[in-house]
mmCIF file of C-alpha atoms in Angstrom:
data_model
loop_
_atom_site.group_PDB
_atom_site.id
_atom_site.type_symbol
_atom_site.label_atom_id
_atom_site.label_comp_id
_atom_site.label_asym_id
_atom_site.label_seq_id
_atom_site.Cartn_x
_atom_site.Cartn_y
_atom_site.Cartn_z
ATOM 1 C CA UNK B 1 0.000 0.000 0.000
ATOM 2 C CA UNK B 2 1.309 3.420 -0.949
ATOM 3 C CA UNK B 3 0.849 6.113 1.697
ATOM 4 C CA UNK B 4 -0.453 8.405 -1.033
ATOM 5 C CA UNK B 5 -3.436 6.105 -1.511
ATOM 6 C CA UNK B 6 -6.594 7.073 0.341
ATOM 7 C CA UNK B 7 -8.056 4.499 2.696
ATOM 8 C CA UNK B 8 -11.159 3.172 1.007
ATOM 9 C CA UNK B 9 -13.028 0.301 2.648
ATOM 10 C CA UNK B 10 -16.375 -0.864 1.339
ATOM 11 C CA UNK B 11 -17.338 -2.819 4.444
ATOM 12 C CA UNK B 12 -17.436 -1.717 8.093
ATOM 13 C CA UNK B 13 -15.861 -4.924 9.428
ATOM 14 C CA UNK B 14 -13.042 -4.648 6.905
ATOM 15 C CA UNK B 15 -12.363 -1.097 8.073
ATOM 16 C CA UNK B 16 -12.462 -2.177 11.736
ATOM 17 C CA UNK B 17 -9.988 -4.997 11.112
ATOM 18 C CA UNK B 18 -7.514 -2.736 9.340
ATOM 19 C CA UNK B 19 -7.764 -0.013 11.962
ATOM 20 C CA UNK B 20 -7.250 -2.498 14.807
ATOM 21 C CA UNK B 21 -4.138 -4.009 13.204
ATOM 22 C CA UNK B 22 -2.732 -0.615 12.162
ATOM 23 C CA UNK B 23 -3.201 0.787 15.652
ATOM 24 C CA UNK B 24 -1.410 -2.124 17.330
ATOM 25 C CA UNK B 25 1.437 -2.570 14.851
ATOM 26 C CA UNK B 26 1.184 -6.354 14.816
ATOM 27 C CA UNK B 27 -1.425 -8.707 16.261
ATOM 28 C CA UNK B 28 -2.318 -12.364 16.156
ATOM 29 C CA UNK B 29 -5.103 -13.041 13.688
ATOM 30 C CA UNK B 30 -7.193 -14.987 16.196
ATOM 31 C CA UNK B 31 -6.708 -12.301 18.851
ATOM 32 C CA UNK B 32 -7.929 -9.637 16.431
ATOM 33 C CA UNK B 33 -10.965 -11.705 15.445
ATOM 34 C CA UNK B 34 -11.966 -12.302 19.069
ATOM 35 C CA UNK B 35 -11.482 -8.674 20.089
ATOM 36 C CA UNK B 36 -13.510 -7.415 17.143
ATOM 37 C CA UNK B 37 -16.152 -10.137 17.538
ATOM 38 C CA UNK B 38 -16.260 -11.018 13.856
ATOM 39 C CA UNK B 39 -17.408 -14.520 12.919
ATOM 40 C CA UNK B 40 -14.528 -16.775 11.737
ATOM 41 C CA UNK B 41 -15.728 -17.116 8.149
ATOM 42 C CA UNK B 42 -16.343 -13.415 7.717
ATOM 43 C CA UNK B 43 -13.020 -12.538 9.347
ATOM 44 C CA UNK B 44 -11.031 -14.816 7.013
ATOM 45 C CA UNK B 45 -12.885 -13.363 4.029
ATOM 46 C CA UNK B 46 -12.178 -9.744 5.021
ATOM 47 C CA UNK B 47 -8.515 -10.453 5.831
ATOM 48 C CA UNK B 48 -8.083 -12.157 2.448
ATOM 49 C CA UNK B 49 -9.444 -9.066 0.693
ATOM 50 C CA UNK B 50 -7.308 -6.706 2.787
ATOM 51 C CA UNK B 51 -4.233 -8.771 1.904
ATOM 52 C CA UNK B 52 -5.203 -8.883 -1.773
ATOM 53 C CA UNK B 53 -5.662 -5.109 -1.872
ATOM 54 C CA UNK B 54 -2.327 -4.461 -0.158
ATOM 55 C CA UNK B 55 -3.637 -3.204 3.187
ATOM 56 C CA UNK B 56 -2.464 -6.108 5.375
ATOM 57 C CA UNK B 57 0.194 -8.786 5.335
ATOM 58 C CA UNK B 58 0.391 -11.957 7.407
ATOM 59 C CA UNK B 59 3.404 -13.789 8.745
ATOM 60 C CA UNK B 60 3.253 -16.828 11.030
ATOM 61 C CA UNK B 61 -0.376 -16.147 11.884
ATOM 62 C CA UNK B 62 0.264 -12.518 12.792
ATOM 63 C CA UNK B 63 -1.171 -9.550 10.929
ATOM 64 C CA UNK B 64 0.437 -6.173 10.299
ATOM 65 C CA UNK B 65 -0.331 -3.223 8.053
ATOM 66 C CA UNK B 66 1.399 -3.539 4.686
ATOM 67 C CA UNK B 67 3.460 -0.635 3.352
ATOM 68 C CA UNK B 68 5.036 -0.527 -0.097
ATOM 69 C CA UNK B 69 8.191 1.411 0.747
ATOM 70 C CA UNK B 70 10.699 -0.051 -1.697
ATOM 71 C CA UNK B 71 13.587 -2.461 -1.514
ATOM 72 C CA UNK B 72 16.599 -3.000 0.716
ATOM 73 C CA UNK B 73 19.712 -1.228 -0.547
ATOM 74 C CA UNK B 74 23.265 -2.301 0.306
ATOM 75 C CA UNK B 75 26.220 0.083 0.257
ATOM 76 C CA UNK B 76 29.992 -0.183 0.702
ATOM 77 C CA UNK B 77 32.116 2.899 1.301
ATOM 78 C CA UNK B 78 35.866 2.358 1.752
ATOM 79 C CA UNK B 79 35.307 -1.133 3.137
ATOM 80 C CA UNK B 80 32.448 -0.114 5.408
ATOM 81 C CA UNK B 81 29.193 -1.894 4.554
ATOM 82 C CA UNK B 82 25.704 -0.875 5.587
ATOM 83 C CA UNK B 83 22.113 -1.436 4.573
ATOM 84 C CA UNK B 84 19.257 1.044 4.175
ATOM 85 C CA UNK B 85 15.777 -0.447 4.177
ATOM 86 C CA UNK B 86 12.190 0.270 5.192
ATOM 87 C CA UNK B 87 11.752 -0.107 8.931
ATOM 88 C CA UNK B 88 9.778 -3.010 10.379
ATOM 89 C CA UNK B 89 7.734 -3.192 13.536
ATOM 90 C CA UNK B 90 10.507 -5.144 15.271
ATOM 91 C CA UNK B 91 12.921 -2.216 14.703
ATOM 92 C CA UNK B 92 11.011 -0.042 17.183
ATOM 93 C CA UNK B 93 13.347 -0.457 20.159
ATOM 94 C CA UNK B 94 16.456 -0.078 17.983
ATOM 95 C CA UNK B 95 15.122 3.144 16.470
ATOM 96 C CA UNK B 96 14.198 4.564 19.886
ATOM 97 C CA UNK B 97 17.680 3.771 21.174
ATOM 98 C CA UNK B 98 19.408 5.353 18.169
ATOM 99 C CA UNK B 99 17.301 8.503 18.307
ATOM 100 C CA UNK B 100 17.910 8.981 22.021
ATOM 101 C CA UNK B 101 21.668 8.556 21.641
ATOM 102 C CA UNK B 102 21.796 11.093 18.812
ATOM 103 C CA UNK B 103 19.532 13.477 20.732
ATOM 104 C CA UNK B 104 21.846 13.316 23.736
ATOM 105 C CA UNK B 105 24.958 13.882 21.638
ATOM 106 C CA UNK B 106 23.598 16.576 19.315
ATOM 107 C CA UNK B 107 20.576 18.223 21.030
ATOM 108 C CA UNK B 108 17.867 17.141 18.582
ATOM 109 C CA UNK B 109 14.636 18.099 20.317
ATOM 110 C CA UNK B 110 12.130 17.205 17.591
ATOM 111 C CA UNK B 111 13.702 13.769 17.154
ATOM 112 C CA UNK B 112 13.632 13.228 20.915
ATOM 113 C CA UNK B 113 9.895 13.890 20.916
ATOM 114 C CA UNK B 114 9.518 11.342 18.088
ATOM 115 C CA UNK B 115 11.331 8.743 20.195
ATOM 116 C CA UNK B 116 9.012 9.431 23.127
ATOM 117 C CA UNK B 117 5.955 9.117 20.891
ATOM 118 C CA UNK B 118 6.838 5.800 19.275
ATOM 119 C CA UNK B 119 8.114 4.397 22.567
ATOM 120 C CA UNK B 120 4.624 4.876 24.015
ATOM 121 C CA UNK B 121 2.838 3.808 20.831
ATOM 122 C CA UNK B 122 2.289 0.173 19.947
ATOM 123 C CA UNK B 123 2.800 0.789 16.210
ATOM 124 C CA UNK B 124 5.980 2.058 14.562
ATOM 125 C CA UNK B 125 4.521 2.773 11.113
ATOM 126 C CA UNK B 126 1.149 4.454 10.782
ATOM 127 C CA UNK B 127 -1.283 5.201 7.972
ATOM 128 C CA UNK B 128 -4.796 6.115 8.976
ATOM 129 C CA UNK B 129 -7.324 8.889 8.491
ATOM 130 C CA UNK B 130 -5.389 11.236 10.814
ATOM 131 C CA UNK B 131 -1.701 10.698 10.105
ATOM 132 C CA UNK B 132 1.007 8.884 8.182
ATOM 133 C CA UNK B 133 4.344 7.885 9.715
ATOM 134 C CA UNK B 134 7.207 6.192 7.888
ATOM 135 C CA UNK B 135 10.720 5.168 8.900
ATOM 136 C CA UNK B 136 13.754 3.945 7.007
ATOM 137 C CA UNK B 137 16.750 2.586 8.910
ATOM 138 C CA UNK B 138 20.445 2.116 8.343
ATOM 139 C CA UNK B 139 21.711 -1.165 9.781
ATOM 140 C CA UNK B 140 25.041 -2.955 10.067
ATOM 141 C CA UNK B 141 26.007 -6.500 10.963
ATOM 142 C CA UNK B 142 26.313 -7.438 14.597
ATOM 143 C CA UNK B 143 29.005 -10.076 14.594
ATOM 144 C CA UNK B 144 32.559 -9.453 13.411
ATOM 145 C CA UNK B 145 34.331 -6.110 13.469
ATOM 146 C CA UNK B 146 35.951 -3.957 10.837
ATOM 147 C CA UNK B 147 39.684 -4.508 10.500
ATOM 148 C CA UNK B 148 41.457 -2.153 12.891
ATOM 149 C CA UNK B 149 38.180 -0.857 14.315
ATOM 150 C CA UNK B 150 35.710 -1.605 17.066
ATOM 151 C CA UNK B 151 32.834 -1.027 14.631
ATOM 152 C CA UNK B 152 30.792 -4.049 13.591
ATOM 153 C CA UNK B 153 31.132 -5.190 10.005
ATOM 154 C CA UNK B 154 28.307 -3.709 7.953
ATOM 155 C CA UNK B 155 25.838 -5.680 5.897
ATOM 156 C CA UNK B 156 22.287 -6.928 6.156
ATOM 157 C CA UNK B 157 22.311 -7.052 9.931
ATOM 158 C CA UNK B 158 19.795 -5.769 12.436
ATOM 159 C CA UNK B 159 21.738 -3.190 14.463
ATOM 160 C CA UNK B 160 20.057 0.164 13.807
ATOM 161 C CA UNK B 161 22.736 2.864 13.489
ATOM 162 C CA UNK B 162 20.664 5.561 11.780
ATOM 163 C CA UNK B 163 17.162 6.490 10.758
ATOM 164 C CA UNK B 164 15.080 8.839 8.672
ATOM 165 C CA UNK B 165 11.517 9.504 9.783
ATOM 166 C CA UNK B 166 8.675 11.257 7.984
ATOM 167 C CA UNK B 167 5.413 12.314 9.543
ATOM 168 C CA UNK B 168 2.441 13.898 7.817
ATOM 169 C CA UNK B 169 -1.009 14.828 9.108
ATOM 170 C CA UNK B 170 -3.866 13.719 6.873
ATOM 171 C CA UNK B 171 -5.314 17.220 6.539
ATOM 172 C CA UNK B 172 -6.140 18.708 3.146
ATOM 173 C CA UNK B 173 -4.452 22.024 3.887
ATOM 174 C CA UNK B 174 -1.214 20.292 4.974
ATOM 175 C CA UNK B 175 -1.354 17.245 2.703
ATOM 176 C CA UNK B 176 1.537 18.544 0.591
ATOM 177 C CA UNK B 177 3.985 18.740 3.523
ATOM 178 C CA UNK B 178 5.818 16.251 5.720
ATOM 179 C CA UNK B 179 8.120 16.662 8.712
ATOM 180 C CA UNK B 180 11.443 14.820 8.603
ATOM 181 C CA UNK B 181 14.047 13.830 11.156
ATOM 182 C CA UNK B 182 17.301 12.057 10.309
ATOM 183 C CA UNK B 183 20.286 10.974 12.340
ATOM 184 C CA UNK B 184 23.268 8.617 12.507
ATOM 185 C CA UNK B 185 25.179 7.452 15.570
ATOM 186 C CA UNK B 186 28.448 9.353 15.939
ATOM 187 C CA UNK B 187 30.683 6.307 15.493
ATOM 188 C CA UNK B 188 29.103 5.516 12.107
ATOM 189 C CA UNK B 189 29.348 8.978 10.599
ATOM 190 C CA UNK B 190 31.725 9.839 7.788
ATOM 191 C CA UNK B 191 30.601 7.072 5.413
ATOM 192 C CA UNK B 192 27.657 8.768 3.717
ATOM 193 C CA UNK B 193 25.053 6.946 5.817
ATOM 194 C CA UNK B 194 23.178 10.142 6.652
ATOM 195 C CA UNK B 195 23.189 11.330 3.035
ATOM 196 C CA UNK B 196 21.794 8.016 1.806
ATOM 197 C CA UNK B 197 19.118 8.036 4.510
ATOM 198 C CA UNK B 198 18.107 11.586 3.666
ATOM 199 C CA UNK B 199 17.928 10.773 -0.040
ATOM 200 C CA UNK B 200 15.811 7.682 0.641
ATOM 201 C CA UNK B 201 13.404 9.662 2.801
ATOM 202 C CA UNK B 202 13.016 12.466 0.249
ATOM 203 C CA UNK B 203 12.580 9.946 -2.557
ATOM 204 C CA UNK B 204 9.748 8.312 -0.607
ATOM 205 C CA UNK B 205 8.161 11.698 0.129
ATOM 206 C CA UNK B 206 8.231 12.712 -3.518
ATOM 207 C CA UNK B 207 6.786 9.372 -4.645
ATOM 208 C CA UNK B 208 3.909 9.807 -2.204
ATOM 209 C CA UNK B 209 2.898 13.239 -3.419
ATOM 210 C CA UNK B 210 4.545 15.496 -0.835
ATOM 211 C CA UNK B 211 5.821 18.776 -2.244
ATOM 212 C CA UNK B 212 7.732 20.154 0.727
ATOM 213 C CA UNK B 213 9.628 18.572 3.626
ATOM 214 C CA UNK B 214 10.632 20.504 6.720
ATOM 215 C CA UNK B 215 12.254 20.165 10.120
ATOM 216 C CA UNK B 216 13.437 22.328 13.006
ATOM 217 C CA UNK B 217 16.703 22.180 14.960
ATOM 218 C CA UNK B 218 18.237 24.273 17.734
ATOM 219 C CA UNK B 219 20.685 26.869 16.471
ATOM 220 C CA UNK B 220 23.358 25.235 18.635
ATOM 221 C CA UNK B 221 23.197 22.063 16.497
ATOM 222 C CA UNK B 222 25.550 23.507 13.901
ATOM 223 C CA UNK B 223 26.425 20.104 12.422
ATOM 224 C CA UNK B 224 22.778 19.373 11.587
ATOM 225 C CA UNK B 225 22.297 22.807 10.015
ATOM 226 C CA UNK B 226 25.448 22.429 7.913
ATOM 227 C CA UNK B 227 24.399 18.925 6.854
ATOM 228 C CA UNK B 228 21.008 20.106 5.643
ATOM 229 C CA UNK B 229 22.424 23.187 3.940
ATOM 230 C CA UNK B 230 24.851 20.900 2.136
ATOM 231 C CA UNK B 231 21.834 19.036 0.738
ATOM 232 C CA UNK B 232 20.103 22.200 -0.548
ATOM 233 C CA UNK B 233 17.824 22.828 2.427
ATOM 234 C CA UNK B 234 17.109 26.453 3.218
ATOM 235 C CA UNK B 235 16.336 28.297 6.432
ATOM 236 C CA UNK B 236 12.759 29.577 6.262
ATOM 237 C CA UNK B 237 12.559 31.241 9.655
ATOM 238 C CA UNK B 238 14.232 31.578 13.040
ATOM 239 C CA UNK B 239 12.245 31.692 16.256
ATOM 240 C CA UNK B 240 14.344 33.467 18.817
ATOM 241 C CA UNK B 241 14.762 31.940 22.278
ATOM 242 C CA UNK B 242 12.288 29.162 21.427
ATOM 243 C CA UNK B 243 14.143 26.476 23.403
ATOM 244 C CA UNK B 244 15.586 26.550 26.889
ATOM 245 C CA UNK B 245 18.500 24.123 27.068
ATOM 246 C CA UNK B 246 20.516 23.736 30.263
ATOM 247 C CA UNK B 247 19.224 27.088 31.439
ATOM 248 C CA UNK B 248 20.111 28.955 28.243
ATOM 249 C CA UNK B 249 17.660 30.300 25.661
ATOM 250 C CA UNK B 250 18.342 28.911 22.192
ATOM 251 C CA UNK B 251 16.871 29.867 18.810
ATOM 252 C CA UNK B 252 14.895 27.404 16.701
ATOM 253 C CA UNK B 253 16.040 27.177 13.079
ATOM 254 C CA UNK B 254 13.177 26.129 10.784
ATOM 255 C CA UNK B 255 14.466 24.535 7.581
ATOM 256 C CA UNK B 256 12.789 23.090 4.486
ATOM 257 C CA UNK B 257 13.382 21.723 1.004
ATOM 258 C CA UNK B 258 11.066 21.736 -2.013
ATOM 259 C CA UNK B 259 10.630 18.446 -3.865
#
C-alpha cells in the first residue's frame, strides 16, 4: 500500500480490522478476530481481501499493516558496509535507542519527541485517516568487526545505526507537507550513511505526493544545520529563544526543502 493512496473500505468490518491491526502494529489473527467479535468465516474473508488489496500482510499467523516502501539497498564505502531499508515493527526499540543517543549527543529536540511518541505507541509505522508515519533505517552487521576498528562489520544485519523519519497529518491544507528527522550514531558517521538516509526519505516523500519537507533544529546544532544546507535545504525562519537548554535560551532554526 502506498501512503499516497486514500483508505477506502467498502465494508465496516473490513475497516475495523484494518484499523485495529494498524493501531497495534502487529497482532495475532485470532486475537484480532476475538477482540472485534467477527465470525470466523467473515473474518477470514475480510482479511483475504485486505491482503489482496495491499492493506495487510500476514506472517506466522500474525497480521500487520502492509506498506510498499521499496527495496533493501546495500552500500559499501571504503570497506564499510551498511544497509538502508524500510523499517519493520521489530525495529522499534532499535530506532528509539538510536534517536535517544543522537539526541543526547547533538541536542535534537524534535527527534527526541519522536522517540518518546513511538516508545509509548504500539505501532511504529502508521497510515490512517489522521496521520502517516514512515521510517527507514540504516543497519550494520552485529558479529565481526571492521579490520582495525571496534565497529561491527556492515551488511544486512539488524543493528540500527541511523534512521530517517517522515510524519504527515492527513489534513487537506497540509497534505503537501511532511516533517522529517534524520540521524546517525556518531561512530558511524563519515561514510555517507546520513546522506543516503536523507535521499531515501526524500525519494519516498516525492513518490507519495509530498511537495515540501521541513524540520526544526536548535541553532546550537551547527552540524545538523550544515548537513542540511549541504543538501540544498534552506532556512525559512528563526524563532528566537524558542528552546531553553541547560538554562540557556536557544533559537529554533526552521528549515525546508522543495521536492
